[in-house]
Amino acid sequence: MSRNEPRITPELVAEHGLKPDEYERILKLIGREPSFTELGIFSAMWNEHCSYKSSKVHLRGLPTTGACVIQGPGENAGVIDIGDGQAVVFKMESHNHPSFIEPYQGAATGVGGILRDVFTMGARPIACLNALSFGDPSHPKTRHLVSGVVAGVGGYGNSFGVPTVGGQVRFHTRYDGNNLVNAMAVGLADTDKIFYAAASGVGMPIVYLGSKTGRDGIHGASMASAEFGEGAEEKRPTVQVGDPFSEKLLLEACLEIMAKDCVIAIQDMGAAGLTCSAVEMGAKGDLGVTLELDKVPTRETGMSAYEMMLSESQERMLMVLKPEKEKEAEAIFRKWGLDFAIVGETTPTKRFIVKHGGIVMVDLPIKELGDEAPVYKRPFVEMPKLPVIKVIDVRPPMRLPDALEKLIGTPDLCSRRWVWEQYDHVIGGNTVQRPGGDSAVVRVLDGPKALALTADVTPRYCEADPFEGGKQAVAEAWRNITAVGGKPLALTDNLNFGNPERPEIMGQFVGCVRGIAAACKALDFPVVSGNVSLYNETQGRAILPTPTIGGVGLIDDFTTAATLAFKAEGEAIVLIGETIGWLGQSLYLRDLCGREEGAPPPVDLVEERENGDFVRALIQDKLATAAHDVSDGGLLVAVAEMAMASGLGATLEPAPADTPPHAFWFGEDQARYVVTVPAGHAEALLARAAEAGVPASLLGTVGGTTISLSGERPIQLKVLNERFEGWLPTYMAGGPP
Amino acid sequence: MKAAVLVFPGINRERDMARTLKLISGQEPAMVWHAEPQLPAGTDLVVIPGGFSYGDYLRCGAIAARAPVMDAVRAHAAKGGLVLGVCNGFQILCESGLLPGVLMRNAALKFICKDVYLRVERSDTPFTRGYNAGQVVRVPVAHGEGNYVADEATLAKLEGDGRVLYRYAAPDGSLDPAWNVNGAINAIAGILNDRGNVLGMMPHPENHVEAALGPTDGRGLFAGLVDHLKQAA
Amino acid sequence: MKARVTVTLKTGVLDPQGKAIEGALKSLGVGGVASVRQGKVFDIELDGADKGKAEAALKEAAEKLLANTVIENYRIEVTG
Amino acid sequence: MKARVTVTLKTGVLDPQGKAIEGALKSLGVGGVASVRQGKVFDIELDGADKGKAEAALKEAAEKLLANTVIENYRIEVTG
Ligand SMILES: Nc1ncnc2c1ncn2[C@@H]1O[C@H](COP(=O)(O)OP(=O)(O)O)[C@@H](O)[C@H]1O
Ligand SMILES: [Mg+2]
């Protein structure tokens, strides 16, 4: 089919990550040997990232519909209806491997990619979140990775001009060789102006927009391609460099042409750039696509068809244009200083044809490229359930005040201020609640509506019991939205796991997905977008299963949103939900007793829903003056966080007689919240709870500058604060892990 | 008040600024594209908002400072017209020569976004008349390069002429290196040109103007400008 | 002893800065500029007079901190 | 034609970045570093073959944009 391309050999096939039987499948499908460029295209379309071949069968079990859902998984991002003709467009995506190789650029381009997914659909991004998992603080690479990743996330988002308002950071030795960077973007659009990827109409111009194509990120096969490239070049890095400036221009230009009604279909170029985007536009629209590579703007000379088709240069888009709008659209792109080139057209043939230098380099059936990708039902095993840790078998290693002071300064519980102060979290002028609370609250335009946004998962629970852990991740996101008074609407997920070819890893994946599905159903919290990242392992050791959940909720009036800070001396502190004192997999057990053991706390989804609905109603009825969910570290940590946020202390009631104090205060039982009500309103609240059948009990009273537990020395807020705020900056400045 | 907000490629706080100007003056500002050779007729106040013009590549504000519209801004300033540059706007003003000095990387070499306290040094300028001298206001910063530097002669002149209008301070107004968020010399957060009609400042008063969202200390700056222009009219 | 470490982007790595500067020079009307790539220089003073030692220290500095060797090349010159 | 423009801070101008790098190198244990100043290089390709013209264009580029002559010096070399 073409000159100058290497011959296909079994080695070359293997270098493209295609298994022999997958190659057989290709031969059968096209009835001949593929050209080199075609092989590259198959490898891009059929790899795990694009084809979801290991995960597809399981993802089908996720609930993806609901009253608010406009667009579920399958497009660039999910779309939900928030009323008044407004839609929220959001998705989360990983950039794990690139950020391990080059933390700054890897994280930056991760943010850039997810922003593009959102504005491709016609939405202006209004917030970003990020969930980061790093190796043990004592690992020699950790500090370098934290500093690079955080700078990269900030570097891109700050320059692009979107507030980064929330996220997660964790440390665990299982991420030593494989950190995770999950980035989420949230945008706002009009429900009647959402743009999709499906092309329509024959003979429509296909336009290339944005930055020029270079030899960025041409993966696995880069060696092979170098062999026939021009001369002896230095070995090319496969990292991409982000250009937030160009992306900002691309955003403005795209929104401008969308407003002018120039666009039939639009698709960003993400993984496997031109290949994936062109194939998807054609296949979704039941059309063929012909590309003329000679028209593609390139920033390097002598690029081959193979390289152009597989380049992952950033800040690019592909669009099917209304032909009569060509001049108008071009003028807009020129004004913003961006490339605009007609590089092809839609055809009736359902073939994907790529021409370069007058030669047809690719001629493939467009639908089969995606549809006929292999799908695997990989074998999986479920791990036996871990024993439930009995409280009686956990001797408290220290007194309660010492335990709190110690826990609050541990890597997983301490303040993330050092991180989020490097993110512009106020740009836009709509950040009602900044990072540091349960959910970020971002006003929608001029209000009064606002979004509650959060990202959650507790990987140690997922490892111990994938099904319960999957449930818990969803429940915690739902709870964090509820704790600010939001109504949880929908979520995006980012499923990070090890090698799916190992049955135990596949078992984790299947378990977590089933848990997520169960919780989504029980909580009416559908999945509208997501991303799967597999093969997160080094030297045969997988990461902790980490299915990050990004939740979006709606607040009707942002001025009624609850915050976690105590509000006034004398107010009553009330616990909602039941505490039996679950220590298995708790941070208390892990970080103070040195035991990473046992079954994680079970999540009762009925209780979860009842308790959450109760708390949300309290907030909406303006009865609760503060609210906070109870998660990592348990009840005393939650109270301490409320105290530190306000500078007001608390005097706490003794633990119930039937629960040992350390289990009561540090157990991680689920479905719980701490709320405060004005002095004298506690009785009424307890009565309301009793009526609703929701467990509630008086926990203490706000006041003073210490947290006082009966029979224990008072815990100074000042000391707590120093420990809470101290660890991360000290560590990052080279201090002890 | 007829305000013109300049829009350079990569600027990203122009909406925040326009919204605040509208909120406080009641008048929609004109958004002026960088390639325009002229400002709208009757412009009272030119605002250069924050962001990352041209990605802040090369030096912050350097490329924007050389855009066509800046000649019009220079002419406007030469006639005594008011110019306010915030964050990237401050950087652009320094690069364009309308203000002395430069803004270098933050001393901690990190981007920083947080609320800071500013001491208002005097209240007898259009940019501070909404405040009292010595008043401490709380506004956010969001920048990676806000570390103001100038040579000794320039600094002596700035200080001698009372052209430092805002300084990073502790909440009680005292000067303390711990509260100097980016390490700026003399804790300088905002300065005036010699004629008194061009202000550059790093913090974002435009982000603290709505009670429903938190502190409103940024209002004074804009309210003062509105008053000044009313009186001048 | 004085030295200069020059750090430049590897060929093929996108240089957004260079690209923006190139655009700016063109629109300023500076004639004939075809392309710009931006890099960094570090002018370093070293204690001691042993050139070999200095070079070793500089190499270490470049590898560990000054250059991001995934995307950048560096060159060391001891200048005096 | 190829050229390099090197832009460095004038003596006496504070260089927070250089200072920080200096500190970082010291804490990394890189031996003997006394001071670090950071600057920039621009590798520029020019159309045309007239060296004189090229140098004039480069000077214009440096003066107009590449260097902030209040705080920076520049040097032009036509390299090939
Ligand atoms: N990477 C991050 N980026 C921005 N904000 C973060 C990040 N990590 C944590 N935060 C913020 O710090 C606060 C505490 O985080 P976390 O303990 O995970 O909250 P929760 O237990 O309520 O889920 C939250 O407000 C969260 O949004
Ligand atoms: Mg929470």
PDB file of N, CA and C in Angstrom, chain D residues 4-62:
ATOM      1  N   ARG D   4      22.164  32.751  18.605  1.00  0.00           N
ATOM      2  CA  ARG D   4      21.772  32.586  20.004  1.00  0.00           C
ATOM      3  C   ARG D   4      21.826  33.947  20.698  1.00  0.00           C
ATOM      4  N   VAL D   5      20.732  34.287  21.372  1.00  0.00           N
ATOM      5  CA  VAL D   5      20.714  35.487  22.200  1.00  0.00           C
ATOM      6  C   VAL D   5      20.702  35.036  23.655  1.00  0.00           C
ATOM      7  N   THR D   6      21.656  35.508  24.409  1.00  0.00           N
ATOM      8  CA  THR D   6      21.724  35.125  25.820  1.00  0.00           C
ATOM      9  C   THR D   6      21.364  36.339  26.670  1.00  0.00           C
ATOM     10  N   VAL D   7      20.406  36.151  27.555  1.00  0.00           N
ATOM     11  CA  VAL D   7      19.948  37.259  28.388  1.00  0.00           C
ATOM     12  C   VAL D   7      20.259  36.937  29.838  1.00  0.00           C
ATOM     13  N   THR D   8      20.995  37.835  30.485  1.00  0.00           N
ATOM     14  CA  THR D   8      21.336  37.589  31.891  1.00  0.00           C
ATOM     15  C   THR D   8      20.971  38.814  32.725  1.00  0.00           C
ATOM     16  N   LEU D   9      20.757  38.579  33.994  1.00  0.00           N
ATOM     17  CA  LEU D   9      20.431  39.683  34.894  1.00  0.00           C
ATOM     18  C   LEU D   9      21.636  40.569  35.091  1.00  0.00           C
ATOM     19  N   LYS D  10      21.384  41.869  35.179  1.00  0.00           N
ATOM     20  CA  LYS D  10      22.485  42.781  35.482  1.00  0.00           C
ATOM     21  C   LYS D  10      23.007  42.522  36.887  1.00  0.00           C
ATOM     22  N   THR D  11      24.280  42.824  37.066  1.00  0.00           N
ATOM     23  CA  THR D  11      24.861  42.676  38.396  1.00  0.00           C
ATOM     24  C   THR D  11      24.065  43.546  39.359  1.00  0.00           C
ATOM     25  N   GLY D  12      23.860  43.024  40.532  1.00  0.00           N
ATOM     26  CA  GLY D  12      23.174  43.836  41.523  1.00  0.00           C
ATOM     27  C   GLY D  12      21.672  43.607  41.549  1.00  0.00           C
ATOM     28  N   VAL D  13      21.102  43.122  40.445  1.00  0.00           N
ATOM     29  CA  VAL D  13      19.662  42.835  40.472  1.00  0.00           C
ATOM     30  C   VAL D  13      19.451  41.519  41.206  1.00  0.00           C
ATOM     31  N   LEU D  14      18.522  41.556  42.123  1.00  0.00           N
ATOM     32  CA  LEU D  14      18.229  40.387  42.931  1.00  0.00           C
ATOM     33  C   LEU D  14      17.686  39.258  42.055  1.00  0.00           C
ATOM     34  N   ASP D  15      18.113  38.033  42.314  1.00  0.00           N
ATOM     35  CA  ASP D  15      17.646  36.898  41.529  1.00  0.00           C
ATOM     36  C   ASP D  15      17.113  35.818  42.461  1.00  0.00           C
ATOM     37  N   PRO D  16      15.840  35.917  42.825  1.00  0.00           N
ATOM     38  CA  PRO D  16      15.303  34.975  43.809  1.00  0.00           C
ATOM     39  C   PRO D  16      15.414  33.526  43.332  1.00  0.00           C
ATOM     40  N   GLN D  17      15.230  33.347  42.047  1.00  0.00           N
ATOM     41  CA  GLN D  17      15.284  31.994  41.526  1.00  0.00           C
ATOM     42  C   GLN D  17      16.688  31.411  41.631  1.00  0.00           C
ATOM     43  N   GLY D  18      17.671  32.231  41.227  1.00  0.00           N
ATOM     44  CA  GLY D  18      19.061  31.803  41.350  1.00  0.00           C
ATOM     45  C   GLY D  18      19.404  31.479  42.792  1.00  0.00           C
ATOM     46  N   LYS D  19      18.944  32.339  43.683  1.00  0.00           N
ATOM     47  CA  LYS D  19      19.195  32.138  45.112  1.00  0.00           C
ATOM     48  C   LYS D  19      18.620  30.799  45.569  1.00  0.00           C
ATOM     49  N   ALA D  20      17.396  30.541  45.146  1.00  0.00           N
ATOM     50  CA  ALA D  20      16.733  29.312  45.575  1.00  0.00           C
ATOM     51  C   ALA D  20      17.445  28.093  45.016  1.00  0.00           C
ATOM     52  N   ILE D  21      17.906  28.211  43.784  1.00  0.00           N
ATOM     53  CA  ILE D  21      18.610  27.081  43.175  1.00  0.00           C
ATOM     54  C   ILE D  21      19.923  26.840  43.907  1.00  0.00           C
ATOM     55  N   GLU D  22      20.568  27.946  44.225  1.00  0.00           N
ATOM     56  CA  GLU D  22      21.800  27.877  45.016  1.00  0.00           C
ATOM     57  C   GLU D  22      21.543  27.094  46.314  1.00  0.00           C
ATOM     58  N   GLY D  23      20.463  27.476  46.999  1.00  0.00           N
ATOM     59  CA  GLY D  23      20.121  26.796  48.258  1.00  0.00           C
ATOM     60  C   GLY D  23      19.833  25.326  48.025  1.00  0.00           C
ATOM     61  N   ALA D  24      19.105  25.055  46.954  1.00  0.00           N
ATOM     62  CA  ALA D  24      18.728  23.669  46.678  1.00  0.00           C
ATOM     63  C   ALA D  24      19.966  22.830  46.368  1.00  0.00           C
ATOM     64  N   LEU D  25      20.882  23.407  45.607  1.00  0.00           N
ATOM     65  CA  LEU D  25      22.098  22.668  45.267  1.00  0.00           C
ATOM     66  C   LEU D  25      22.894  22.364  46.525  1.00  0.00           C
ATOM     67  N   LYS D  26      22.947  23.361  47.386  1.00  0.00           N
ATOM     68  CA  LYS D  26      23.678  23.139  48.634  1.00  0.00           C
ATOM     69  C   LYS D  26      23.032  22.018  49.431  1.00  0.00           C
ATOM     70  N   SER D  27      21.677  22.062  49.509  1.00  0.00           N
ATOM     71  CA  SER D  27      21.062  21.036  50.347  1.00  0.00           C
ATOM     72  C   SER D  27      21.076  19.671  49.667  1.00  0.00           C
ATOM     73  N   LEU D  28      21.268  19.654  48.354  1.00  0.00           N
ATOM     74  CA  LEU D  28      21.462  18.368  47.679  1.00  0.00           C
ATOM     75  C   LEU D  28      22.889  17.856  47.868  1.00  0.00           C
ATOM     76  N   GLY D  29      23.705  18.694  48.459  1.00  0.00           N
ATOM     77  CA  GLY D  29      25.072  18.271  48.717  1.00  0.00           C
ATOM     78  C   GLY D  29      25.993  18.393  47.516  1.00  0.00           C
ATOM     79  N   VAL D  30      25.580  19.213  46.544  1.00  0.00           N
ATOM     80  CA  VAL D  30      26.486  19.435  45.417  1.00  0.00           C
ATOM     81  C   VAL D  30      27.614  20.345  45.909  1.00  0.00           C
ATOM     82  N   GLY D  31      28.832  19.873  45.758  1.00  0.00           N
ATOM     83  CA  GLY D  31      29.962  20.509  46.437  1.00  0.00           C
ATOM     84  C   GLY D  31      30.386  21.839  45.846  1.00  0.00           C
ATOM     85  N   GLY D  32      30.709  22.770  46.701  1.00  0.00           N
ATOM     86  CA  GLY D  32      31.468  23.945  46.277  1.00  0.00           C
ATOM     87  C   GLY D  32      30.704  25.029  45.549  1.00  0.00           C
ATOM     88  N   VAL D  33      29.366  24.973  45.514  1.00  0.00           N
ATOM     89  CA  VAL D  33      28.634  26.016  44.808  1.00  0.00           C
ATOM     90  C   VAL D  33      28.604  27.294  45.647  1.00  0.00           C
ATOM     91  N   ALA D  34      29.116  28.355  45.087  1.00  0.00           N
ATOM     92  CA  ALA D  34      29.147  29.609  45.848  1.00  0.00           C
ATOM     93  C   ALA D  34      27.976  30.503  45.489  1.00  0.00           C
ATOM     94  N   SER D  35      27.639  30.572  44.202  1.00  0.00           N
ATOM     95  CA  SER D  35      26.482  31.372  43.827  1.00  0.00           C
ATOM     96  C   SER D  35      25.947  30.949  42.471  1.00  0.00           C
ATOM     97  N   VAL D  36      24.652  31.201  42.277  1.00  0.00           N
ATOM     98  CA  VAL D  36      24.011  30.839  41.019  1.00  0.00           C
ATOM     99  C   VAL D  36      23.191  32.027  40.539  1.00  0.00           C
ATOM    100  N   ARG D  37      23.301  32.361  39.260  1.00  0.00           N
ATOM    101  CA  ARG D  37      22.407  33.352  38.660  1.00  0.00           C
ATOM    102  C   ARG D  37      21.791  32.717  37.426  1.00  0.00           C
ATOM    103  N   GLN D  38      20.485  32.920  37.293  1.00  0.00           N
ATOM    104  CA  GLN D  38      19.812  32.280  36.176  1.00  0.00           C
ATOM    105  C   GLN D  38      19.541  33.267  35.052  1.00  0.00           C
ATOM    106  N   GLY D  39      19.709  32.809  33.845  1.00  0.00           N
ATOM    107  CA  GLY D  39      19.389  33.633  32.686  1.00  0.00           C
ATOM    108  C   GLY D  39      18.682  32.812  31.630  1.00  0.00           C
ATOM    109  N   LYS D  40      18.543  33.404  30.449  1.00  0.00           N
ATOM    110  CA  LYS D  40      17.799  32.730  29.387  1.00  0.00           C
ATOM    111  C   LYS D  40      18.617  32.704  28.114  1.00  0.00           C
ATOM    112  N   VAL D  41      18.381  31.678  27.306  1.00  0.00           N
ATOM    113  CA  VAL D  41      18.946  31.701  25.956  1.00  0.00           C
ATOM    114  C   VAL D  41      17.824  31.528  24.950  1.00  0.00           C
ATOM    115  N   PHE D  42      17.980  32.180  23.826  1.00  0.00           N
ATOM    116  CA  PHE D  42      17.022  32.029  22.734  1.00  0.00           C
ATOM    117  C   PHE D  42      17.784  31.564  21.515  1.00  0.00           C
ATOM    118  N   ASP D  43      17.425  30.385  21.038  1.00  0.00           N
ATOM    119  CA  ASP D  43      18.040  29.899  19.810  1.00  0.00           C
ATOM    120  C   ASP D  43      17.116  30.245  18.670  1.00  0.00           C
ATOM    121  N   ILE D  44      17.629  31.073  17.795  1.00  0.00           N
ATOM    122  CA  ILE D  44      16.771  31.671  16.774  1.00  0.00           C
ATOM    123  C   ILE D  44      17.249  31.276  15.388  1.00  0.00           C
ATOM    124  N   GLU D  45      16.301  30.848  14.563  1.00  0.00           N
ATOM    125  CA  GLU D  45      16.650  30.640  13.151  1.00  0.00           C
ATOM    126  C   GLU D  45      16.125  31.813  12.354  1.00  0.00           C
ATOM    127  N   LEU D  46      16.963  32.277  11.453  1.00  0.00           N
ATOM    128  CA  LEU D  46      16.583  33.444  10.657  1.00  0.00           C
ATOM    129  C   LEU D  46      16.594  33.086   9.189  1.00  0.00           C
ATOM    130  N   ASP D  47      15.665  33.663   8.461  1.00  0.00           N
ATOM    131  CA  ASP D  47      15.679  33.509   7.008  1.00  0.00           C
ATOM    132  C   ASP D  47      16.774  34.412   6.444  1.00  0.00           C
ATOM    133  N   GLY D  48      17.257  34.067   5.283  1.00  0.00           N
ATOM    134  CA  GLY D  48      18.225  34.939   4.611  1.00  0.00           C
ATOM    135  C   GLY D  48      19.638  34.636   5.060  1.00  0.00           C
ATOM    136  N   ALA D  49      20.602  35.138   4.318  1.00  0.00           N
ATOM    137  CA  ALA D  49      21.980  34.756   4.575  1.00  0.00           C
ATOM    138  C   ALA D  49      22.869  35.961   4.898  1.00  0.00           C
ATOM    139  N   ASP D  50      22.259  37.126   5.019  1.00  0.00           N
ATOM    140  CA  ASP D  50      23.051  38.329   5.258  1.00  0.00           C
ATOM    141  C   ASP D  50      23.302  38.499   6.753  1.00  0.00           C
ATOM    142  N   LYS D  51      24.557  38.320   7.134  1.00  0.00           N
ATOM    143  CA  LYS D  51      24.885  38.344   8.551  1.00  0.00           C
ATOM    144  C   LYS D  51      24.589  39.690   9.192  1.00  0.00           C
ATOM    145  N   GLY D  52      24.910  40.738   8.454  1.00  0.00           N
ATOM    146  CA  GLY D  52      24.676  42.080   8.986  1.00  0.00           C
ATOM    147  C   GLY D  52      23.206  42.325   9.260  1.00  0.00           C
ATOM    148  N   LYS D  53      22.386  41.935   8.304  1.00  0.00           N
ATOM    149  CA  LYS D  53      20.949  42.092   8.463  1.00  0.00           C
ATOM    150  C   LYS D  53      20.461  41.281   9.661  1.00  0.00           C
ATOM    151  N   ALA D  54      20.970  40.068   9.735  1.00  0.00           N
ATOM    152  CA  ALA D  54      20.554  39.181  10.819  1.00  0.00           C
ATOM    153  C   ALA D  54      20.894  39.829  12.158  1.00  0.00           C
ATOM    154  N   GLU D  55      22.097  40.346  12.246  1.00  0.00           N
ATOM    155  CA  GLU D  55      22.503  40.942  13.521  1.00  0.00           C
ATOM    156  C   GLU D  55      21.643  42.143  13.887  1.00  0.00           C
ATOM    157  N   ALA D  56      21.285  42.890  12.892  1.00  0.00           N
ATOM    158  CA  ALA D  56      20.418  44.044  13.159  1.00  0.00           C
ATOM    159  C   ALA D  56      19.060  43.580  13.666  1.00  0.00           C
ATOM    160  N   ALA D  57      18.533  42.528  13.010  1.00  0.00           N
ATOM    161  CA  ALA D  57      17.228  42.015  13.424  1.00  0.00           C
ATOM    162  C   ALA D  57      17.297  41.476  14.855  1.00  0.00           C
ATOM    163  N   LEU D  58      18.392  40.802  15.164  1.00  0.00           N
ATOM    164  CA  LEU D  58      18.524  40.217  16.501  1.00  0.00           C
ATOM    165  C   LEU D  58      18.630  41.294  17.565  1.00  0.00           C
ATOM    166  N   LYS D  59      19.348  42.344  17.231  1.00  0.00           N
ATOM    167  CA  LYS D  59      19.485  43.446  18.181  1.00  0.00           C
ATOM    168  C   LYS D  59      18.110  44.064  18.450  1.00  0.00           C
ATOM    169  N   GLU D  60      17.369  44.215  17.369  1.00  0.00           N
ATOM    170  CA  GLU D  60      16.027  44.760  17.511  1.00  0.00           C
ATOM    171  C   GLU D  60      15.170  43.837  18.391  1.00  0.00           C
ATOM    172  N   ALA D  61      15.281  42.534  18.130  1.00  0.00           N
ATOM    173  CA  ALA D  61      14.499  41.561  18.897  1.00  0.00           C
ATOM    174  C   ALA D  61      14.848  41.647  20.379  1.00  0.00           C
ATOM    175  N   ALA D  62      16.138  41.729  20.642  1.00  0.00           N
ATOM    176  CA  ALA D  62      16.581  41.761  22.033  1.00  0.00           C
ATOM    177  C   ALA D  62      16.104  43.038  22.715  1.00  0.00           C
TER     178      ALA D  62
END
